[in-house]
């Protein structure tokens, strides 16, 4: 698998899975972050110019908006998304800048045209904003973004300090979905990860938020923490099911090399986190648990208990739709170009004070970008119909089903996928390995398209059953070279692909 992902290996065998134990050991290594479809990176002034040049182009189709709040009261041990300590006056000044940024391009076609279907406040800890600041920013969202009547507005955050005044400000401002990072109900593990509140506080506050009955209430759980045995995970699932939640997300713990958690494990202060096989069992148990509870499966990691939970932002976030972005460190996508805003708070404020959109980085779309993003989104949903993608290479239609067959047939044989009608459905093992499967599938298809049209450096791709705005673009050629590759990886991580994966 590593060979297939890291080289241009065109032998199907390089993509084959282990048939003996697909759940625990389908491949030698597991991809945990969606890689982007590549493209041409632009930095600084070039990025700003490219962004500015797109602003008078009207959007169409589904659209998301992402607002980033880069403050946390404390840093959790496993987190790689921590940016700045919470300081009330700094957060107040930041809310001023966010309001200005929302107003800055309110009249330009790229922001003003077409409805916005889901707004997501991520971080950081958006629930840490003071009630008055939450109110002001939400007012600006409603004033300066063309929200669809049924727009999903999510406020991500944590229970700590999410008091009644903040909840009420959020609800009054139009928030209709709370996504709260609980991670585990084990007080002992929470404390070892430097999470502040104990399990009883979490449960009491979740019950209190639920009593408002004004917004979907969704929590994140994480499996694989050091010390989180199967019994602890079982208790996490059972506690979630006992509460009046609208949905649950179950994520696996990723111990990033430079995280404080990795250092603490390496120094022996904490036991090891669960390995891939142990996490596979915990994932499989969550599937079995929520299936038995009759919750609806909304994606590989996400379940809804009630119809209030729609999960629009997360469902569309990996696809090719546009995502307007606001705030220090936010990532978005416009007409296929991914972009990231200044990550340094000082630089963000300085550029806002100068009346500039603080674009730091932009990646022009590579060849096949829309197709690859749609494949990635479909794989995340648990099923894919390759025949629904209308693709042309060298002016001729391309049948993706036939292209993928040599690899996909082996994955079916290995127990990662099932064929049902036109769809390839992931088994529980396939769901656990879905990011790896998606990356391998995209790599295989990209190689095949390049072979089908060696002289043509662009490929037309569309999926006719969805309203993706850029679906019929004539695409720019991909850039090559070490700098482009590195920047592609950075952009895939930083812009667009990770906003929805941040856990607070
Ligand atoms: S997990 Fe959330 S609250 Fe904790 S440091 Fe990271 S972003 Fe902040």
Short mmCIF file of C-alpha atoms and ligand atoms in Angstrom, two decimals:
data_model
loop_
_atom_site.label_atom_id
_atom_site.label_comp_id
_atom_site.label_asym_id
_atom_site.label_seq_id
_atom_site.Cartn_x
_atom_site.Cartn_y
_atom_site.Cartn_z
CA UNK A 1 0.00 0.00 0.00
CA UNK A 2 2.79 2.42 0.89
CA UNK A 3 4.34 1.62 -2.48
CA UNK A 4 1.11 2.43 -4.25
CA UNK A 5 0.58 5.72 -2.40
CA UNK A 6 4.11 6.96 -2.59
CA UNK A 7 5.03 5.98 -6.12
CA UNK A 8 3.35 5.81 -9.49
CA UNK A 9 3.05 2.03 -9.26
CA UNK A 10 0.52 0.89 -11.87
CA UNK A 11 0.41 -2.73 -10.87
CA UNK A 12 -2.97 -3.60 -9.28
CA UNK A 13 -1.19 -5.98 -6.87
CA UNK A 14 0.40 -2.96 -5.15
CA UNK A 15 -3.13 -1.91 -4.14
CA UNK A 16 -4.35 -5.29 -2.92
CA UNK A 17 -5.51 -5.82 0.67
CA UNK A 18 -4.69 -8.61 3.09
CA UNK A 19 -7.45 -11.20 2.84
CA UNK A 20 -6.61 -12.98 6.10
CA UNK A 21 -7.70 -10.26 8.53
CA UNK A 22 -9.23 -7.25 6.74
CA UNK A 23 -10.54 -5.49 9.87
CA UNK A 24 -7.25 -5.46 11.78
CA UNK A 25 -4.65 -5.62 9.04
CA UNK A 26 -6.08 -4.82 5.61
CA UNK A 27 -2.99 -2.78 4.72
CA UNK A 28 0.45 -2.28 6.23
CA UNK A 29 -0.23 1.33 7.16
CA UNK A 30 -3.41 3.27 7.74
CA UNK A 31 -3.98 6.71 6.24
CA UNK A 32 -5.77 8.96 8.73
CA UNK A 33 -5.90 12.29 6.90
CA UNK A 34 -7.56 12.77 3.55
CA UNK A 35 -4.95 13.94 1.07
CA UNK A 36 -6.13 16.60 -1.33
CA UNK A 37 -6.24 16.34 -5.08
CA UNK A 38 -3.12 18.50 -5.50
CA UNK A 39 -2.74 21.64 -7.61
CA UNK A 40 -0.63 24.75 -8.02
CA UNK A 41 0.33 26.47 -4.74
CA UNK A 42 0.47 30.27 -4.50
CA UNK A 43 1.77 32.18 -1.47
CA UNK A 44 1.48 35.76 -0.21
CA UNK A 45 0.65 38.43 -2.80
CA UNK A 46 0.12 35.88 -5.58
CA UNK A 47 -2.42 34.05 -3.41
CA UNK A 48 -4.23 37.31 -2.58
CA UNK A 49 -4.34 38.34 -6.25
CA UNK A 50 -5.76 34.98 -7.31
CA UNK A 51 -8.38 35.17 -4.57
CA UNK A 52 -9.31 38.75 -5.49
CA UNK A 53 -9.67 37.75 -9.16
CA UNK A 54 -12.35 35.19 -8.25
CA UNK A 55 -14.54 37.53 -6.22
CA UNK A 56 -16.72 38.84 -9.05
CA UNK A 57 -17.61 35.39 -10.26
CA UNK A 58 -21.05 34.24 -9.06
CA UNK A 59 -21.23 31.02 -7.10
CA UNK A 60 -23.89 28.40 -7.72
CA UNK A 61 -24.79 25.07 -6.17
CA UNK A 62 -24.36 24.00 -2.58
CA UNK A 63 -22.17 26.30 -0.48
CA UNK A 64 -20.69 26.16 3.01
CA UNK A 65 -19.25 28.87 5.24
CA UNK A 66 -16.61 28.26 7.90
CA UNK A 67 -15.69 30.68 10.71
CA UNK A 68 -12.67 29.95 12.85
CA UNK A 69 -12.24 30.94 16.50
CA UNK A 70 -8.57 30.39 17.39
CA UNK A 71 -8.70 30.47 21.21
CA UNK A 72 -8.81 27.75 23.85
CA UNK A 73 -8.89 28.16 27.59
CA UNK A 74 -6.60 25.17 28.06
CA UNK A 75 -4.63 22.91 25.73
CA UNK A 76 -5.71 19.28 25.59
CA UNK A 77 -2.81 16.88 25.47
CA UNK A 78 -3.61 15.19 22.15
CA UNK A 79 -4.51 18.34 20.22
CA UNK A 80 -2.68 19.71 17.18
CA UNK A 81 -5.18 22.50 16.54
CA UNK A 82 -4.43 24.66 19.56
CA UNK A 83 -3.48 28.20 18.50
CA UNK A 84 -3.83 30.83 21.25
CA UNK A 85 -4.72 30.98 24.94
CA UNK A 86 -8.13 32.49 25.59
CA UNK A 87 -7.93 36.10 26.66
CA UNK A 88 -11.33 37.85 26.91
CA UNK A 89 -10.09 41.17 25.51
CA UNK A 90 -8.24 39.44 22.65
CA UNK A 91 -11.38 37.42 21.87
CA UNK A 92 -13.46 40.62 21.89
CA UNK A 93 -11.06 42.32 19.44
CA UNK A 94 -11.12 39.17 17.32
CA UNK A 95 -14.93 39.27 17.12
CA UNK A 96 -14.57 42.87 15.80
CA UNK A 97 -12.29 41.64 13.03
CA UNK A 98 -14.56 38.70 12.17
CA UNK A 99 -17.51 41.07 11.76
CA UNK A 100 -15.39 43.30 9.49
CA UNK A 101 -14.24 40.34 7.46
CA UNK A 102 -17.82 39.13 6.94
CA UNK A 103 -18.75 42.63 5.70
CA UNK A 104 -15.64 43.06 3.51
CA UNK A 105 -16.87 41.15 0.44
CA UNK A 106 -20.58 41.13 1.22
CA UNK A 107 -21.36 42.84 -2.11
CA UNK A 108 -19.04 40.72 -4.25
CA UNK A 109 -20.64 37.99 -6.34
CA UNK A 110 -18.59 35.14 -4.90
CA UNK A 111 -20.04 35.87 -1.46
CA UNK A 112 -23.39 37.43 -2.32
CA UNK A 113 -24.72 35.11 -5.04
CA UNK A 114 -26.53 31.87 -4.26
CA UNK A 115 -27.61 30.57 -0.89
CA UNK A 116 -25.25 29.30 1.83
CA UNK A 117 -26.53 25.95 3.07
CA UNK A 118 -24.43 25.34 6.18
CA UNK A 119 -22.36 27.58 8.45
CA UNK A 120 -19.83 26.07 10.84
CA UNK A 121 -18.07 27.80 13.73
CA UNK A 122 -14.96 25.72 14.41
CA UNK A 123 -11.75 26.16 16.34
CA UNK A 124 -10.26 26.42 18.77
CA UNK A 125 -13.26 26.80 21.00
CA UNK A 126 -16.08 28.91 19.52
CA UNK A 127 -18.22 28.27 22.63
CA UNK A 128 -15.64 30.27 24.62
CA UNK A 129 -16.66 33.57 22.97
CA UNK A 130 -18.45 35.92 25.36
CA UNK A 131 -22.25 36.01 24.87
CA UNK A 132 -22.13 39.53 23.46
CA UNK A 133 -19.41 38.59 20.97
CA UNK A 134 -21.30 35.48 19.88
CA UNK A 135 -24.38 37.63 19.34
CA UNK A 136 -22.47 40.21 17.25
CA UNK A 137 -20.78 37.66 15.03
CA UNK A 138 -24.03 35.74 14.47
CA UNK A 139 -25.78 38.99 13.56
CA UNK A 140 -23.05 39.64 11.00
CA UNK A 141 -23.38 36.11 9.60
CA UNK A 142 -27.09 36.71 9.01
CA UNK A 143 -26.52 40.21 7.61
CA UNK A 144 -23.62 39.53 5.26
CA UNK A 145 -24.09 35.93 4.10
CA UNK A 146 -27.03 34.89 1.91
CA UNK A 147 -28.22 32.10 4.19
CA UNK A 148 -30.64 29.51 2.85
CA UNK A 149 -33.95 29.40 4.75
CA UNK A 150 -33.02 25.99 6.15
CA UNK A 151 -29.34 26.81 6.70
CA UNK A 152 -27.65 24.57 9.27
CA UNK A 153 -25.69 26.77 11.71
CA UNK A 154 -23.33 24.77 13.92
CA UNK A 155 -21.46 26.05 16.95
CA UNK A 156 -18.63 23.71 17.83
CA UNK A 157 -17.09 23.80 21.27
CA UNK A 158 -16.72 22.22 24.64
CA UNK A 159 -18.85 22.00 27.75
CA UNK A 160 -16.36 23.89 29.89
CA UNK A 161 -17.72 27.42 30.47
CA UNK A 162 -20.52 26.96 27.93
CA UNK A 163 -22.94 28.53 30.37
CA UNK A 164 -26.59 29.46 30.01
CA UNK A 165 -25.81 33.01 28.84
CA UNK A 166 -23.68 31.68 25.97
CA UNK A 167 -26.20 28.99 25.04
CA UNK A 168 -28.99 31.56 24.96
CA UNK A 169 -26.93 34.02 22.90
CA UNK A 170 -26.18 31.25 20.40
CA UNK A 171 -29.81 30.17 20.12
CA UNK A 172 -31.02 33.78 19.83
CA UNK A 173 -28.44 34.34 17.09
CA UNK A 174 -29.76 31.44 15.02
CA UNK A 175 -27.47 28.52 15.96
CA UNK A 176 -29.48 25.36 15.33
CA UNK A 177 -26.80 22.73 15.96
CA UNK A 178 -24.32 22.33 18.83
CA UNK A 179 -21.37 20.03 18.21
CA UNK A 180 -19.57 19.46 21.50
CA UNK A 181 -16.29 17.66 22.08
CA UNK A 182 -16.86 15.26 24.96
CA UNK A 183 -14.27 12.67 23.85
CA UNK A 184 -14.81 10.33 26.82
CA UNK A 185 -17.01 10.18 29.90
CA UNK A 186 -14.16 8.66 31.94
CA UNK A 187 -13.10 11.36 34.42
CA UNK A 188 -9.74 9.65 34.90
CA UNK A 189 -8.90 9.67 31.19
CA UNK A 190 -10.28 13.17 30.75
CA UNK A 191 -7.96 14.43 33.47
CA UNK A 192 -5.00 12.55 31.99
CA UNK A 193 -5.67 14.37 28.69
CA UNK A 194 -5.90 17.70 30.58
CA UNK A 195 -9.61 18.03 29.86
CA UNK A 196 -11.09 20.19 32.59
CA UNK A 197 -14.51 18.89 33.61
CA UNK A 198 -15.46 15.57 35.15
CA UNK A 199 -18.00 13.10 33.76
CA UNK A 200 -20.86 14.22 36.04
CA UNK A 201 -20.45 17.84 34.95
CA UNK A 202 -20.49 16.78 31.29
CA UNK A 203 -23.67 14.78 31.74
CA UNK A 204 -25.44 17.52 33.73
CA UNK A 205 -24.57 20.20 31.19
CA UNK A 206 -25.57 18.06 28.21
CA UNK A 207 -28.94 17.46 29.88
CA UNK A 208 -29.30 21.21 30.48
CA UNK A 209 -28.50 22.08 26.84
CA UNK A 210 -30.96 19.41 25.68
CA UNK A 211 -33.71 20.97 27.78
CA UNK A 212 -33.66 24.11 25.62
CA UNK A 213 -34.90 21.85 22.79
CA UNK A 214 -33.94 24.52 20.25
CA UNK A 215 -31.02 22.97 18.38
CA UNK A 216 -29.56 19.61 17.40
CA UNK A 217 -27.18 18.41 20.12
CA UNK A 218 -24.31 16.32 18.80
CA UNK A 219 -21.21 15.10 20.62
CA UNK A 220 -17.81 13.78 19.57
CA UNK A 221 -16.34 10.71 21.21
CA UNK A 222 -12.77 9.51 20.70
CA UNK A 223 -11.56 5.91 20.97
CA UNK A 224 -7.98 4.79 21.54
CA UNK A 225 -6.85 6.99 24.47
CA UNK A 226 -4.15 5.56 26.75
CA UNK A 227 -5.99 3.57 29.43
CA UNK A 228 -9.28 3.51 27.52
CA UNK A 229 -10.10 -0.19 27.74
CA UNK A 230 -12.93 -1.88 25.88
CA UNK A 231 -15.02 -1.54 29.06
CA UNK A 232 -14.38 2.23 29.22
CA UNK A 233 -15.36 2.58 25.55
CA UNK A 234 -18.50 0.55 26.17
CA UNK A 235 -19.40 2.94 28.99
CA UNK A 236 -18.76 5.94 26.70
CA UNK A 237 -21.16 4.53 24.10
CA UNK A 238 -23.78 3.56 26.67
CA UNK A 239 -23.63 6.98 28.36
CA UNK A 240 -24.05 8.73 25.00
CA UNK A 241 -27.05 6.54 24.18
CA UNK A 242 -28.62 7.26 27.58
CA UNK A 243 -28.65 11.03 26.92
CA UNK A 244 -31.13 12.87 24.72
CA UNK A 245 -28.62 13.54 21.97
CA UNK A 246 -29.42 14.05 18.30
CA UNK A 247 -26.19 12.56 17.03
CA UNK A 248 -22.76 11.17 17.87
CA UNK A 249 -19.44 11.20 16.04
CA UNK A 250 -16.89 8.52 16.92
CA UNK A 251 -13.31 9.39 15.95
CA UNK A 252 -10.15 7.43 16.45
CA UNK A 253 -7.34 9.03 18.43
CA UNK A 254 -4.39 10.05 16.27
CA UNK A 255 -1.19 10.47 18.23
CA UNK A 256 0.65 13.04 16.12
CA UNK A 257 4.41 12.81 16.33
CA UNK A 258 4.99 16.27 17.79
CA UNK A 259 1.96 16.41 20.05
CA UNK A 260 2.36 16.80 23.82
CA UNK A 261 0.61 13.42 24.11
CA UNK A 262 3.30 11.68 22.03
CA UNK A 263 5.99 13.21 24.25
CA UNK A 264 4.23 12.10 27.42
CA UNK A 265 3.86 8.55 26.14
CA UNK A 266 7.51 8.48 24.99
CA UNK A 267 8.68 9.63 28.44
CA UNK A 268 6.71 6.83 30.11
CA UNK A 269 4.36 9.21 31.95
CA UNK A 270 1.39 7.66 30.16
CA UNK A 271 0.83 4.16 28.77
CA UNK A 272 0.65 3.71 24.99
CA UNK A 273 -2.45 4.61 23.08
CA UNK A 274 -4.43 1.82 21.41
CA UNK A 275 -2.79 0.38 18.30
CA UNK A 276 -4.56 0.11 14.92
CA UNK A 277 -5.93 -3.38 15.65
CA UNK A 278 -7.31 -2.36 19.05
CA UNK A 279 -8.87 0.75 17.52
CA UNK A 280 -10.41 -1.41 14.81
CA UNK A 281 -12.18 -3.45 17.49
CA UNK A 282 -13.42 -0.29 19.22
CA UNK A 283 -14.68 1.08 15.92
CA UNK A 284 -16.44 -2.20 15.13
CA UNK A 285 -18.06 -2.14 18.57
CA UNK A 286 -19.39 1.39 17.98
CA UNK A 287 -20.96 0.24 14.69
CA UNK A 288 -22.56 -2.76 16.40
CA UNK A 289 -23.69 -0.64 19.35
CA UNK A 290 -25.45 2.12 17.42
CA UNK A 291 -26.91 -0.36 14.93
CA UNK A 292 -28.47 -2.21 17.87
CA UNK A 293 -29.75 1.13 19.21
CA UNK A 294 -31.34 1.74 15.78
CA UNK A 295 -29.56 5.06 15.22
CA UNK A 296 -29.27 6.24 11.60
CA UNK A 297 -25.87 5.96 9.97
CA UNK A 298 -24.97 9.35 8.42
CA UNK A 299 -21.36 8.58 7.51
CA UNK A 300 -18.68 6.11 8.52
CA UNK A 301 -18.09 7.89 11.84
CA UNK A 302 -21.39 9.59 12.45
CA UNK A 303 -24.81 8.51 13.68
CA UNK A 304 -28.04 10.46 14.06
CA UNK A 305 -30.65 9.50 16.64
CA UNK A 306 -33.30 12.03 15.61
CA UNK A 307 -34.20 13.74 12.36
CA UNK A 308 -33.04 17.02 13.82
CA UNK A 309 -29.46 15.97 13.05
CA UNK A 310 -28.72 16.64 9.37
CA UNK A 311 -24.90 16.83 9.40
CA UNK A 312 -24.89 19.01 6.29
CA UNK A 313 -21.55 20.76 6.79
CA UNK A 314 -19.63 17.57 7.46
CA UNK A 315 -21.34 15.66 4.66
CA UNK A 316 -20.49 18.31 2.05
CA UNK A 317 -17.16 19.41 3.51
CA UNK A 318 -15.07 16.75 1.77
CA UNK A 319 -16.81 17.19 -1.58
CA UNK A 320 -16.13 19.74 -4.32
CA UNK A 321 -18.59 22.41 -3.13
CA UNK A 322 -17.53 25.97 -2.36
CA UNK A 323 -16.71 26.91 1.23
CA UNK A 324 -16.43 30.60 2.16
CA UNK A 325 -13.99 31.01 5.05
CA UNK A 326 -13.47 33.65 7.70
CA UNK A 327 -11.09 34.04 10.61
CA UNK A 328 -7.49 33.49 11.60
CA UNK A 329 -6.32 30.09 10.36
CA UNK A 330 -9.58 29.24 8.55
CA UNK A 331 -9.46 27.17 5.38
CA UNK A 332 -11.96 27.42 2.53
CA UNK A 333 -12.48 26.65 -1.14
CA UNK A 334 -13.78 28.77 -3.99
CA UNK A 335 -14.26 27.51 -7.58
CA UNK A 336 -11.93 24.63 -6.82
CA UNK A 337 -9.12 26.72 -5.31
CA UNK A 338 -8.38 25.89 -1.67
CA UNK A 339 -7.18 28.78 0.42
CA UNK A 340 -6.01 29.43 3.93
CA UNK A 341 -6.16 32.65 5.92
CA UNK A 342 -3.30 34.00 8.07
CA UNK A 343 -2.58 31.66 10.98
CA UNK A 344 -0.87 34.28 13.10
CA UNK A 345 -3.33 36.41 15.04
CA UNK A 346 -1.13 39.52 14.68
CA UNK A 347 -0.88 39.09 10.89
CA UNK A 348 -4.62 38.44 10.64
CA UNK A 349 -5.49 41.63 12.55
CA UNK A 350 -2.92 43.70 10.64
CA UNK A 351 -4.35 42.70 7.28
CA UNK A 352 -7.92 43.23 8.44
CA UNK A 353 -6.93 46.69 9.72
CA UNK A 354 -5.57 47.42 6.23
CA UNK A 355 -8.93 46.39 4.76
CA UNK A 356 -7.54 43.24 3.09
CA UNK A 357 -8.87 39.69 3.10
CA UNK A 358 -6.02 37.95 4.97
CA UNK A 359 -5.35 35.20 2.40
CA UNK A 360 -2.00 33.57 3.19
CA UNK A 361 -2.01 30.63 0.82
CA UNK A 362 -4.02 29.45 -2.17
CA UNK A 363 -3.91 26.23 -4.14
CA UNK A 364 -5.26 26.36 -7.67
CA UNK A 365 -7.10 23.15 -8.48
CA UNK A 366 -5.17 20.31 -10.06
CA UNK A 367 -6.44 18.09 -12.85
CA UNK A 368 -9.42 15.95 -11.77
CA UNK A 369 -9.88 17.92 -8.55
CA UNK A 370 -13.69 17.79 -8.57
CA UNK A 371 -13.77 14.09 -9.37
CA UNK A 372 -11.23 13.26 -6.66
CA UNK A 373 -13.02 15.28 -4.01
CA UNK A 374 -16.35 13.65 -4.88
CA UNK A 375 -14.77 10.19 -4.64
CA UNK A 376 -13.32 11.11 -1.25
CA UNK A 377 -16.72 12.37 0.00
CA UNK A 378 -18.54 9.27 -1.28
CA UNK A 379 -16.02 6.96 0.39
CA UNK A 380 -16.54 8.83 3.66
CA UNK A 381 -20.28 8.24 3.35
CA UNK A 382 -19.71 4.46 3.25
CA UNK A 383 -20.83 3.76 -0.34
CA UNK A 384 -19.82 4.78 -3.84
CA UNK A 385 -21.43 4.42 -7.26
CA UNK A 386 -18.55 4.81 -9.70
CA UNK A 387 -20.94 4.80 -12.67
CA UNK A 388 -22.48 8.07 -11.42
CA UNK A 389 -19.31 9.99 -12.29
CA UNK A 390 -19.31 11.19 -15.90
CA UNK A 391 -15.69 11.49 -16.87
CA UNK A 392 -13.98 12.30 -20.17
CA UNK A 393 -10.33 11.91 -21.02
CA UNK A 394 -8.92 12.81 -24.43
CA UNK A 395 -12.44 13.83 -25.52
CA UNK A 396 -13.84 10.34 -24.90
CA UNK A 397 -16.08 9.09 -22.09
CA UNK A 398 -14.30 7.02 -19.49
CA UNK A 399 -15.97 4.20 -17.56
CA UNK A 400 -14.69 4.48 -13.98
CA UNK A 401 -16.25 1.15 -13.00
CA UNK A 402 -14.10 -0.70 -15.54
CA UNK A 403 -11.03 1.33 -14.67
CA UNK A 404 -11.34 0.53 -10.96
CA UNK A 405 -12.33 -3.13 -11.43
CA UNK A 406 -8.90 -4.79 -11.12
CA UNK A 407 -8.37 -3.19 -7.71
CA UNK A 408 -11.96 -3.09 -6.46
CA UNK A 409 -12.61 -6.78 -7.23
CA UNK A 410 -9.77 -7.73 -4.91
CA UNK A 411 -11.12 -5.46 -2.15
CA UNK A 412 -14.50 -7.22 -2.51
CA UNK A 413 -12.75 -10.59 -2.29
CA UNK A 414 -10.80 -9.42 0.77
CA UNK A 415 -13.99 -8.45 2.59
CA UNK A 416 -13.61 -4.66 2.54
CA UNK A 417 -16.42 -3.96 0.07
CA UNK A 418 -19.69 -5.54 -1.08
CA UNK A 419 -21.40 -5.00 -4.41
CA UNK A 420 -25.03 -3.98 -4.12
CA UNK A 421 -26.59 -2.92 -7.44
CA UNK A 422 -24.38 -0.18 -8.87
CA UNK A 423 -22.95 0.61 -5.45
CA UNK A 424 -19.83 -0.52 -3.68
CA UNK A 425 -20.76 -0.71 -0.02
CA UNK A 426 -18.07 -0.73 2.63
CA UNK A 427 -18.14 -3.57 5.15
CA UNK A 428 -17.26 -2.71 8.76
CA UNK A 429 -13.63 -3.44 7.87
CA UNK A 430 -13.95 -1.21 4.79
CA UNK A 431 -15.45 1.56 6.91
CA UNK A 432 -12.51 1.38 9.31
CA UNK A 433 -10.04 1.59 6.41
CA UNK A 434 -12.09 4.02 4.31
CA UNK A 435 -9.54 6.84 4.21
CA UNK A 436 -6.88 4.41 2.99
CA UNK A 437 -9.28 2.90 0.45
CA UNK A 438 -10.24 6.37 -0.80
CA UNK A 439 -6.62 7.40 -1.27
CA UNK A 440 -5.69 4.20 -3.05
CA UNK A 441 -8.75 4.40 -5.28
CA UNK A 442 -8.01 8.03 -6.18
CA UNK A 443 -4.38 7.19 -6.92
CA UNK A 444 -5.38 4.26 -9.14
CA UNK A 445 -7.99 6.29 -11.06
CA UNK A 446 -5.66 9.27 -11.49
CA UNK A 447 -3.01 7.01 -12.98
CA UNK A 448 -5.52 5.42 -15.33
CA UNK A 449 -6.82 8.80 -16.52
CA UNK A 450 -3.29 10.00 -17.17
CA UNK A 451 -2.67 6.86 -19.24
CA UNK A 452 -5.95 7.34 -21.14
CA UNK A 453 -5.07 10.91 -22.14
CA UNK A 454 -1.26 11.17 -22.03
CA UNK A 455 -1.16 14.27 -24.24
CA UNK A 456 -4.09 16.07 -22.72
CA UNK A 457 -3.33 17.61 -19.38
CA UNK A 458 -6.91 18.13 -18.36
CA UNK A 459 -9.82 15.79 -17.81
CA UNK A 460 -13.50 16.64 -17.67
CA UNK A 461 -15.29 15.17 -14.73
CA UNK A 462 -18.76 15.56 -13.35
CA UNK A 463 -21.22 13.74 -11.21
CA UNK A 464 -24.68 14.43 -12.44
CA UNK A 465 -26.64 13.60 -9.32
CA UNK A 466 -25.37 16.47 -7.20
CA UNK A 467 -25.17 20.24 -7.49
CA UNK A 468 -21.44 20.71 -7.25
CA UNK A 469 -20.61 24.16 -8.53
CA UNK A 470 -17.37 23.33 -10.23
CA UNK A 471 -18.37 19.97 -11.57
CA UNK A 472 -17.95 20.71 -15.27
CA UNK A 473 -14.79 22.79 -15.12
CA UNK A 474 -12.13 22.44 -17.74
CA UNK A 475 -9.35 21.93 -15.24
CA UNK A 476 -5.84 23.25 -14.96
CA UNK A 477 -2.92 20.88 -15.22
CA UNK A 478 -1.37 19.64 -11.99
CA UNK A 479 1.99 21.11 -11.04
CA UNK A 480 4.94 18.87 -10.44
CA UNK A 481 8.11 19.14 -8.42
CA UNK A 482 9.10 18.82 -4.80
CA UNK A 483 7.88 22.25 -3.75
CA UNK A 484 4.47 21.68 -5.27
CA UNK A 485 4.19 18.25 -3.67
CA UNK A 486 5.07 19.60 -0.23
CA UNK A 487 2.75 22.55 -0.59
CA UNK A 488 -0.01 20.22 -1.83
CA UNK A 489 0.28 18.15 1.31
CA UNK A 490 0.26 21.27 3.47
CA UNK A 491 -2.76 22.66 1.68
CA UNK A 492 -4.64 19.38 1.89
CA UNK A 493 -4.07 19.41 5.64
CA UNK A 494 -4.62 23.06 6.22
CA UNK A 495 -7.16 24.27 3.71
CA UNK A 496 -10.60 22.84 3.48
CA UNK A 497 -9.89 19.26 4.42
CA UNK A 498 -9.45 19.62 8.14
CA UNK A 499 -11.98 22.23 9.22
CA UNK A 500 -14.59 19.60 9.88
CA UNK A 501 -12.16 17.20 11.57
CA UNK A 502 -11.19 19.47 14.40
CA UNK A 503 -12.31 18.25 17.75
CA UNK A 504 -12.80 20.50 20.72
S1 LIG B 1 -9.08 19.75 21.65
FE1 LIG B 1 -10.31 21.59 21.32
S2 LIG B 1 -10.34 22.64 23.31
FE2 LIG B 1 -8.67 21.16 23.40
S3 LIG B 1 -6.85 22.36 22.75
FE3 LIG B 1 -7.69 21.37 20.91
S4 LIG B 1 -9.02 22.87 19.95
FE4 LIG B 1 -8.65 23.52 22.10
#
